[in-house]
Coordinates of C-alpha atoms (C1' of nucleotides) in Angstrom, one line a residue:
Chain U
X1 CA -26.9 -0.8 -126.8
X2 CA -25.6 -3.1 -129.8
X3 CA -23.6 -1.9 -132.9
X4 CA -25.0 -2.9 -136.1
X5 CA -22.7 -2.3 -138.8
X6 CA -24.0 -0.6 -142.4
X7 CA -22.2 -0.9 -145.6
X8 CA -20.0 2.2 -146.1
X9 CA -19.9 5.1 -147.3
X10 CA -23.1 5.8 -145.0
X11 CA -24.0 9.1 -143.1
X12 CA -26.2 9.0 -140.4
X13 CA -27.6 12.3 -140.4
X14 CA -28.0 12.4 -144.1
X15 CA -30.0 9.5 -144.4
X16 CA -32.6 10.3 -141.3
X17 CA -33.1 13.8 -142.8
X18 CA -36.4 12.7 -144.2
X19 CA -37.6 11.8 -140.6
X20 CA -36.6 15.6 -138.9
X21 CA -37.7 17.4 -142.4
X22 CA -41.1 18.0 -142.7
X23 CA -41.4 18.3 -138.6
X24 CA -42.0 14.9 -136.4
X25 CA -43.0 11.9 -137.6
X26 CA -44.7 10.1 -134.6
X27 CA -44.2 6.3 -136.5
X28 CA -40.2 7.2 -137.5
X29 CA -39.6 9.7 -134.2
X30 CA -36.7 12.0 -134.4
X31 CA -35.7 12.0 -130.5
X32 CA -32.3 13.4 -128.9
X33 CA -30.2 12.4 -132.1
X34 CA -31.7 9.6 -132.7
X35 CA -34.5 7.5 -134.4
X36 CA -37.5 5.5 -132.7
X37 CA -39.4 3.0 -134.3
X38 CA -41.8 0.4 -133.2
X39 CA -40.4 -2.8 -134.8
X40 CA -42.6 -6.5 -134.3
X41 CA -44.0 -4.7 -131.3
X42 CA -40.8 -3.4 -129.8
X43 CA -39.7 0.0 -130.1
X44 CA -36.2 0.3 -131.0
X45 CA -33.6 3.5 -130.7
X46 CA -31.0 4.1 -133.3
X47 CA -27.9 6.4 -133.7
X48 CA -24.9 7.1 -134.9
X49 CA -22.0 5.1 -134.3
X50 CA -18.5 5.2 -136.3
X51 CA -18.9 2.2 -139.3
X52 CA -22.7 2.2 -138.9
X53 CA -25.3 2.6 -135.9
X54 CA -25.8 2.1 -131.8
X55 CA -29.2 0.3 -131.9
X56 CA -31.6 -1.0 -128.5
X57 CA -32.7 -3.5 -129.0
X58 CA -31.2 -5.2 -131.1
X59 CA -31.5 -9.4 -132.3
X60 CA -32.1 -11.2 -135.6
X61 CA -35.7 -10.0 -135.6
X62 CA -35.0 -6.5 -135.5
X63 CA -31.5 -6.0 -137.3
X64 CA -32.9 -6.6 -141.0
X65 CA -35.5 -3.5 -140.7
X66 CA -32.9 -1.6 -139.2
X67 CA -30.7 -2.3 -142.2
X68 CA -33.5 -1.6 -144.9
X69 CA -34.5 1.5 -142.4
X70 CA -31.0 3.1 -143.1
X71 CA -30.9 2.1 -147.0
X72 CA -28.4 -0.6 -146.4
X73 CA -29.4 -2.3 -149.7
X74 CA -28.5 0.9 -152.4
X75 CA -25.0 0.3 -154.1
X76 CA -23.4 3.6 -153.4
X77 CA -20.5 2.1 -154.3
X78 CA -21.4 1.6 -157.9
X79 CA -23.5 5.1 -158.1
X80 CA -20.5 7.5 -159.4
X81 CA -22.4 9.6 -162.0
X82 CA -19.9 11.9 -163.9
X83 CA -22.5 14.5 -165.0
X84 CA -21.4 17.7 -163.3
X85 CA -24.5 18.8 -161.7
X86 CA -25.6 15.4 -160.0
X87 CA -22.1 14.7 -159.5
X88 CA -21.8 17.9 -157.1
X89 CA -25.0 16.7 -155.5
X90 CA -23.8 13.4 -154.2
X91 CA -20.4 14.7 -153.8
X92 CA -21.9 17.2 -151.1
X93 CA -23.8 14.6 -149.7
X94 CA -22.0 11.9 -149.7
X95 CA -22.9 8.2 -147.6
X96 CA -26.6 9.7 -148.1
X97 CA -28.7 6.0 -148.2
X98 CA -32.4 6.9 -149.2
X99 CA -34.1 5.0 -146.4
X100 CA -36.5 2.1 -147.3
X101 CA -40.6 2.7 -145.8
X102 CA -40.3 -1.3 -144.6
X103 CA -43.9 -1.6 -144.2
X104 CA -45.8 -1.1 -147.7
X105 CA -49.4 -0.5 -145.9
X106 CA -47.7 2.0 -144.3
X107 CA -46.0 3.6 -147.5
X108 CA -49.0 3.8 -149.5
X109 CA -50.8 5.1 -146.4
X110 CA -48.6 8.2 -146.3
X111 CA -48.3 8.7 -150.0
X112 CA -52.2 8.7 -150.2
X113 CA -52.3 11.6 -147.5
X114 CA -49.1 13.2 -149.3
X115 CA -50.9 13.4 -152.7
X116 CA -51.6 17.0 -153.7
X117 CA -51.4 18.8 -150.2
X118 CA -47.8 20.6 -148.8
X119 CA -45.5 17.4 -146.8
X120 CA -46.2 19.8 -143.8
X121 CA -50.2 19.1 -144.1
X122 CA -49.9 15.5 -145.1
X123 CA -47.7 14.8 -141.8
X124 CA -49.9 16.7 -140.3
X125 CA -53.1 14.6 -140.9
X126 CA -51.0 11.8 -141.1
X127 CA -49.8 12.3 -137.4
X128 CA -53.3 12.9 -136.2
X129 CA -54.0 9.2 -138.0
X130 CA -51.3 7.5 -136.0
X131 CA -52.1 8.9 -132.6
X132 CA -55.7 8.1 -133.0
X133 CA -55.5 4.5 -134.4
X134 CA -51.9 3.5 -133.9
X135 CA -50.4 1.9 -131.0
X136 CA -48.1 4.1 -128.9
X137 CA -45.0 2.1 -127.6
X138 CA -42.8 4.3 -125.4
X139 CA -42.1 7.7 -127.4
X140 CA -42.9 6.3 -130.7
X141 CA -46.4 4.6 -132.6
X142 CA -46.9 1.5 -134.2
X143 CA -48.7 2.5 -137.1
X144 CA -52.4 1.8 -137.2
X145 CA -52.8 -1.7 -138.8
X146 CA -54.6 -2.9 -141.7
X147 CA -57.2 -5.1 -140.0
X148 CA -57.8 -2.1 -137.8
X149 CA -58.0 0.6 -140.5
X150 CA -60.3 -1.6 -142.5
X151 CA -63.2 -1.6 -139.6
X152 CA -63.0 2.4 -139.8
X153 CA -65.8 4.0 -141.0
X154 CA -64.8 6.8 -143.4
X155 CA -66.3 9.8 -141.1
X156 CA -63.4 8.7 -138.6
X157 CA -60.7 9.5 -141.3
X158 CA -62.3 12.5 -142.7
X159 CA -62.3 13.6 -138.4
X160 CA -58.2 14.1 -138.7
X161 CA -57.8 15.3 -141.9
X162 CA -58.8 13.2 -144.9
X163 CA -61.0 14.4 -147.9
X164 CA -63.7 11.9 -148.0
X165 CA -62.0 10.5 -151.8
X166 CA -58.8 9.8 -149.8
X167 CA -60.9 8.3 -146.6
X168 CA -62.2 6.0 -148.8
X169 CA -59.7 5.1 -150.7
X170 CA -57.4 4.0 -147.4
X171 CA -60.1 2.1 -146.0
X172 CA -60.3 0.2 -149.5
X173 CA -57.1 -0.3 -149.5
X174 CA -56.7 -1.9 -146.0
X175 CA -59.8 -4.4 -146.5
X176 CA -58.1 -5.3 -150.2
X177 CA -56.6 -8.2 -150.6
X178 CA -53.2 -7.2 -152.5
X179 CA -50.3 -9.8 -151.5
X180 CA -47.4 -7.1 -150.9
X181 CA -45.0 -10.7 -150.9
X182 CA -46.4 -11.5 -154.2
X183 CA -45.8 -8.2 -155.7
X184 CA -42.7 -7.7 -154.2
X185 CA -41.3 -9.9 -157.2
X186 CA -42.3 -8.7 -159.8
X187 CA -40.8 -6.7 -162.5
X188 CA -41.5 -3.0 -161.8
X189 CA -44.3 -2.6 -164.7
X190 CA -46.2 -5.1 -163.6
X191 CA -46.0 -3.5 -159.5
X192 CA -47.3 -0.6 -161.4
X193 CA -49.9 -2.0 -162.6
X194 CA -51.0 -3.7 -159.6
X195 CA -51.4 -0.9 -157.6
X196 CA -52.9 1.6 -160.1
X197 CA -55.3 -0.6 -160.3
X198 CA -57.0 0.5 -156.8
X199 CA -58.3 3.3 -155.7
X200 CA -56.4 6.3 -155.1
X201 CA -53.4 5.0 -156.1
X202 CA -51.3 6.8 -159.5
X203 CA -48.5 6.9 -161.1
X204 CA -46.7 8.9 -159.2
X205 CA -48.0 6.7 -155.5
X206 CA -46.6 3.6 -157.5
X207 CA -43.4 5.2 -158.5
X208 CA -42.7 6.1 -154.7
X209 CA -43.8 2.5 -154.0
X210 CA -41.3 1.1 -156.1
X211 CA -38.9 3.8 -154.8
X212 CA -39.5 3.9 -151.2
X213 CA -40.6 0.5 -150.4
X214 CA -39.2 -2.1 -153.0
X215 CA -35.9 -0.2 -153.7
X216 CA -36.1 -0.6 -157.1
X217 CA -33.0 0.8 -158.6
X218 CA -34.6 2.3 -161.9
X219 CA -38.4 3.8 -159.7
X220 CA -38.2 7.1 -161.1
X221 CA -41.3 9.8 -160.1
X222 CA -41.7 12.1 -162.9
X223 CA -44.5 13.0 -162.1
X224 CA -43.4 14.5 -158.4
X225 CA -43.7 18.0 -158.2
X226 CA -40.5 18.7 -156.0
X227 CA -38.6 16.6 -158.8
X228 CA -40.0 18.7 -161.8
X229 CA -39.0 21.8 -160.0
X230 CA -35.3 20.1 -159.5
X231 CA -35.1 18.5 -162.5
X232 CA -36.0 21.6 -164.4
X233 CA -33.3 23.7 -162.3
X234 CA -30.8 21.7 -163.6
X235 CA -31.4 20.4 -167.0
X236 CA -34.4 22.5 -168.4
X237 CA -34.7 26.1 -169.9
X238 CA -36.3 27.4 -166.8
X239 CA -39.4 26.7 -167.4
X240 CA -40.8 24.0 -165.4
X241 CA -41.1 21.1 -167.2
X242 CA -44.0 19.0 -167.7
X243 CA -44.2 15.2 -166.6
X244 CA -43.5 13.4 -169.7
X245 CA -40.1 15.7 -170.2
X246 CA -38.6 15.2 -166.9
X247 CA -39.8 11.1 -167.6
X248 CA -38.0 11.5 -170.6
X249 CA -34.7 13.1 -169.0
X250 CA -34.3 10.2 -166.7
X251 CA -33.5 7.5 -169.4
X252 CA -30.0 9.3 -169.2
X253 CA -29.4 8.4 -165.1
X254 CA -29.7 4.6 -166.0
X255 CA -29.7 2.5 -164.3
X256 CA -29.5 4.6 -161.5
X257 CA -33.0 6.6 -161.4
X258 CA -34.0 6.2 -158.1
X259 CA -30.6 7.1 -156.5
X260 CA -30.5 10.1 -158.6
X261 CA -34.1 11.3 -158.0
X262 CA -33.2 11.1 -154.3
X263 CA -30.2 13.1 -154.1
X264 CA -31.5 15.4 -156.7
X265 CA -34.8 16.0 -153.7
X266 CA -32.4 15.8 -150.4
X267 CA -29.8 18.3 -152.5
X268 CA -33.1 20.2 -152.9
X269 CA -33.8 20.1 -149.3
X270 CA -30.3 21.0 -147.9
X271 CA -28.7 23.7 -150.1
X272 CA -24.5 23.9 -150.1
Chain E
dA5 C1' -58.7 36.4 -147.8
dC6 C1' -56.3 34.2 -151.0
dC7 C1' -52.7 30.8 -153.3
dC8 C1' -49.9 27.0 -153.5
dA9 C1' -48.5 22.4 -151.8
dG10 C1' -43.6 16.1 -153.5
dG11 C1' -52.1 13.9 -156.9
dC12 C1' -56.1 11.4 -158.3
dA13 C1' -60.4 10.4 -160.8
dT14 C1' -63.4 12.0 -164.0
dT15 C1' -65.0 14.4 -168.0
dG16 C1' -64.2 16.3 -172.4
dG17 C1' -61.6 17.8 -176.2
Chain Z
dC1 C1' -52.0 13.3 -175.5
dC2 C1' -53.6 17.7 -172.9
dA3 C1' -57.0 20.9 -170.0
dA4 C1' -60.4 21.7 -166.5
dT5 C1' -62.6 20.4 -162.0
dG6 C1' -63.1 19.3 -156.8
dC7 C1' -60.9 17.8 -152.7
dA8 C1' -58.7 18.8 -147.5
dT9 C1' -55.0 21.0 -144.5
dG10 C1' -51.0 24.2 -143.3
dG11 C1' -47.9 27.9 -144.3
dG12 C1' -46.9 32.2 -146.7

DNA sequence: ACCCAGGCATTGG
DNA sequence: CCAATGCATGGG
């Protein structure tokens, strides 16, 4: 067991909410206060330590996807908004660090089976998915891989879950040929546009990619339903407002959209 | 037995 | 730009 430090403020059980939420995860597995992940083939345990985390194993392979796991790369420091309502929000949850999906096939995997259908159906399905075409490690999966998932035939997705549209569209994505490297560096209208260019994939998937996966401070999902509804709670007239308002409403959390649209959804989650 | 859930693609105003 | 449609599962 090795300590890894993480840049402060940082709470432990704030940022692995996400992975105890929506029930288990069997690719980010909630276990006896801790989280499991299979990491380059090994499957690592984290937890909480005072400055930052207990982690085993732990080397130079390992320690950056820990670090991008746990949201190391956010600048809480610099995220002090001074409107009242997000201001009690990250008040109350203070040293919350949004954690990072490290591995974009798997990102866009799990925002395809999220699209439309309640988290508790999508991690449903998506569970089923891992067990059946992942690699189990000890507790925790490896999630299935793309050269794997793009030999599936379609009738094997639709067998744990997926509408046939959404089948398809995973196996397309695994046997395309997007450079996630490539994309990784470019400015966040042109990722956009990458991605919503294949099939199955929106705005709001791209959004979450850019939010979830790239960390890009200014990602910003208007189109998320769980956002409208806290968005409009907040700043609307109590009517739920539409996409292109809550869009518009996020120009004013510059340049810190993605921090705010995150606290705004765990806030949502864990009530004061 | 419905209805809604952290959408998308398509068609048609 | 907006409205309507079908899709799959899980929880209320």
């Amino acid at each position: 067991m090795a300590f890894l430090a993480v840049p402060q403020p940082f709470d432990f059980e704030h940022t692995t909410e996400r992975f105890r939420a929506f029930g288990p995860d069997l690719a980010n597995l909630w276990h006896d206060g801790g989280l499991h992940r299979v990491v380059d083939g090994r499957e690592v345990r984290i937890e909480a330590a005072p400055g930052g985390v207990d982690v085993e194993p732990l080397d130079d392979e390992i320690s950056p996807d820990v670090l991008r796991l746990l949201g190391a790369e956010f600048d809480l420091v610099a995220f002090r908004p001074t409107e009242p309502r997000l201001a009690g929000v990250v008040g109350r949850l203070g040293g919350f660090r949004p954690p990072i999906a490290t591995d974009p096939f798997e990102m866009l995997v799990g925002a395809i089976t999220a699209q439309q259908i309640s988290m508790r159906a999508a991690y449903a399905v998506r569970n089923r998915f891992v067990e059946r075409f992942g690699t189990r490690a000890e507790l925790a999966y490896a999630f299935p891989t793309t050269e794997r998932v793009a030999k599936l035939a379609p009738d094997e997705l639709t067998a744990v879950g997926y509408s046939r549209r959404k089948a398809a569209c995973i196996i397309a994505l695994a046997q395309s040929p997007v450079d996630f490297d490539a994309l990784a560096e470019l400015p966040d209208e042109e990722v956009k546009a990458a991605l919503v260019a294949l099939p199955g994939i929106g705005d709001w998937t791209a959004d979450w990619f850019l939010a979830r996966h790239l960390g890009r401070p200014r990602a910003w999902p208007a189109g998320d339903l769980a956002l409208r509804k806290v968005v409009s709670d907040f700043y609307g007239d109590g009517r739920l407002l539409t996409t292109k308002e809550v869009e518009e409403i996020g120009a004013r959390f510059d340049p810190f959209q993605n921090l705010t649209a995150q606290y705004l959804l765990l806030g949502h989650r864990m009530p004061a």
